[in-house]
Amino acid sequence: METHRLVLPADLNQYGFLFGGSLLAWVDEASWIAASLDYPHSLFVTVGMDRVEFRHSVRQGTILAIKCGRLRQGTTSVTYAVEVRDTKSDAGPIFSTNVTFVSVDETGAKKPISGE
């Protein structure tokens, strides 16, 4: 799955660059959507991201492409590889990580992932 985000003034830090927390929220949201589309009968919560390293700065007005792909599935968890790129640059990814989700029931207890 791929989605896009426009970097707006509210997304910038005090130096005029994209605030890392905004990018992390977008990555979490995009990968959660991918998991929810792949497994529509499961409820997911984020367990973690394996690495947080920003490779390039991002300015206001940049259009980011966020690409999410299923990497592996367990009994109760699923992991997505996520890559973020500037749509107008060939400089390589701005950010990449693996995001892991766990399937839960209505009380928050782990449960097996429902079929696709």
Tab-separated table of C-alpha atoms in Angstrom:
chain	number	residue	atom	x	y	z
A	1	MET	CA	0.000	0.000	0.000
A	2	GLU	CA	1.205	3.512	-0.729
A	3	THR	CA	-0.096	6.819	0.546
A	4	HIS	CA	1.108	10.416	0.393
A	5	ARG	CA	1.462	13.334	2.819
A	6	LEU	CA	2.058	17.031	2.192
A	7	VAL	CA	4.421	18.676	4.697
A	8	LEU	CA	2.618	21.748	6.059
A	9	PRO	CA	3.804	24.556	8.398
A	10	ALA	CA	2.237	22.852	11.443
A	11	ASP	CA	4.472	19.802	10.775
A	12	LEU	CA	7.745	21.766	11.127
A	13	ASN	CA	10.098	22.073	14.071
A	14	GLN	CA	11.643	25.302	15.358
A	15	TYR	CA	14.314	25.180	12.604
A	16	GLY	CA	11.862	24.888	9.700
A	17	PHE	CA	12.315	21.160	9.051
A	18	LEU	CA	9.801	18.322	9.362
A	19	PHE	CA	9.315	17.404	13.027
A	20	GLY	CA	10.340	13.762	13.525
A	21	GLY	CA	7.274	13.055	15.653
A	22	SER	CA	4.975	14.011	12.784
A	23	LEU	CA	6.725	11.582	10.450
A	24	LEU	CA	6.556	8.793	13.040
A	25	ALA	CA	2.812	9.357	13.474
A	26	TRP	CA	2.289	9.200	9.688
A	27	VAL	CA	4.327	5.982	9.432
A	28	ASP	CA	2.359	4.427	12.293
A	29	GLU	CA	-0.963	5.459	10.746
A	30	ALA	CA	-0.090	4.291	7.213
A	31	SER	CA	1.170	0.899	8.357
A	32	TRP	CA	-1.849	0.432	10.662
A	33	ILE	CA	-4.124	1.147	7.679
A	34	ALA	CA	-2.206	-1.419	5.587
A	35	ALA	CA	-2.634	-4.043	8.328
A	36	SER	CA	-6.314	-3.209	8.755
A	37	LEU	CA	-6.923	-3.535	5.010
A	38	ASP	CA	-5.048	-6.846	4.848
A	39	TYR	CA	-6.885	-8.232	7.912
A	40	PRO	CA	-10.255	-6.438	8.095
A	41	HIS	CA	-11.588	-8.709	10.872
A	42	SER	CA	-8.699	-8.033	13.261
A	43	LEU	CA	-8.105	-5.171	15.697
A	44	PHE	CA	-4.454	-4.050	15.822
A	45	VAL	CA	-2.323	-2.024	18.196
A	46	THR	CA	1.251	-0.953	17.552
A	47	VAL	CA	3.926	-2.918	19.406
A	48	GLY	CA	6.964	-1.076	18.059
A	49	MET	CA	9.241	0.144	15.313
A	50	ASP	CA	12.578	-1.581	14.927
A	51	ARG	CA	14.633	1.485	14.028
A	52	VAL	CA	14.190	5.250	14.025
A	53	GLU	CA	16.783	7.055	11.926
A	54	PHE	CA	16.050	10.107	9.783
A	55	ARG	CA	18.383	10.158	6.758
A	56	HIS	CA	17.451	13.479	5.118
A	57	SER	CA	15.853	16.721	6.275
A	58	VAL	CA	12.456	17.645	4.841
A	59	ARG	CA	11.123	21.133	4.159
A	60	GLN	CA	7.615	22.569	3.976
A	61	GLY	CA	5.782	21.773	0.745
A	62	THR	CA	7.456	18.395	0.234
A	63	ILE	CA	5.155	15.589	-0.881
A	64	LEU	CA	6.135	12.360	0.836
A	65	ALA	CA	5.342	8.864	-0.427
A	66	ILE	CA	4.852	6.326	2.375
A	67	LYS	CA	5.038	2.747	1.131
A	68	CYS	CA	4.033	-0.175	3.394
A	69	GLY	CA	4.431	-3.859	2.628
A	70	ARG	CA	3.757	-6.922	4.748
A	71	LEU	CA	7.052	-8.434	5.849
A	72	ARG	CA	6.001	-11.320	8.100
A	73	GLN	CA	3.030	-12.683	10.017
A	74	GLY	CA	2.912	-14.683	13.221
A	75	THR	CA	-0.025	-16.092	15.158
A	76	THR	CA	-0.932	-12.830	16.908
A	77	SER	CA	1.367	-10.284	15.245
A	78	VAL	CA	2.196	-8.896	11.825
A	79	THR	CA	5.132	-6.735	10.712
A	80	TYR	CA	5.190	-4.207	7.857
A	81	ALA	CA	8.246	-2.750	6.139
A	82	VAL	CA	7.770	0.997	5.666
A	83	GLU	CA	9.756	3.358	3.458
A	84	VAL	CA	9.298	7.121	3.173
A	85	ARG	CA	10.583	9.026	0.123
A	86	ASP	CA	10.458	12.551	-1.238
A	87	THR	CA	8.419	12.175	-4.436
A	88	LYS	CA	10.625	14.698	-6.286
A	89	SER	CA	14.053	13.431	-5.216
A	90	ASP	CA	16.263	10.470	-6.072
A	91	ALA	CA	18.323	10.912	-2.888
A	92	GLY	CA	17.082	7.636	-1.441
A	93	PRO	CA	14.665	7.024	1.394
A	94	ILE	CA	14.201	9.682	4.045
A	95	PHE	CA	13.169	7.048	6.561
A	96	SER	CA	12.564	3.310	6.716
A	97	THR	CA	11.580	0.953	9.496
A	98	ASN	CA	9.616	-2.173	10.309
A	99	VAL	CA	6.421	-1.660	12.298
A	100	THR	CA	4.946	-4.548	14.283
A	101	PHE	CA	1.314	-4.800	15.334
A	102	VAL	CA	-0.415	-7.264	17.634
A	103	SER	CA	-3.993	-8.444	17.182
A	104	VAL	CA	-6.163	-7.824	20.247
A	105	ASP	CA	-9.717	-8.437	21.378
A	106	GLU	CA	-12.096	-5.770	22.732
A	107	THR	CA	-10.418	-5.940	26.182
A	108	GLY	CA	-6.906	-5.473	24.793
A	109	ALA	CA	-5.811	-9.103	25.238
A	110	LYS	CA	-3.778	-10.742	22.459
A	111	LYS	CA	-5.715	-12.949	20.085
A	112	PRO	CA	-4.908	-14.811	16.868
A	113	ILE	CA	-5.088	-12.791	13.674
A	114	SER	CA	-8.316	-13.354	11.770
A	115	GLY	CA	-7.927	-14.687	8.204
A	116	GLU	CA	-7.572	-12.477	5.164
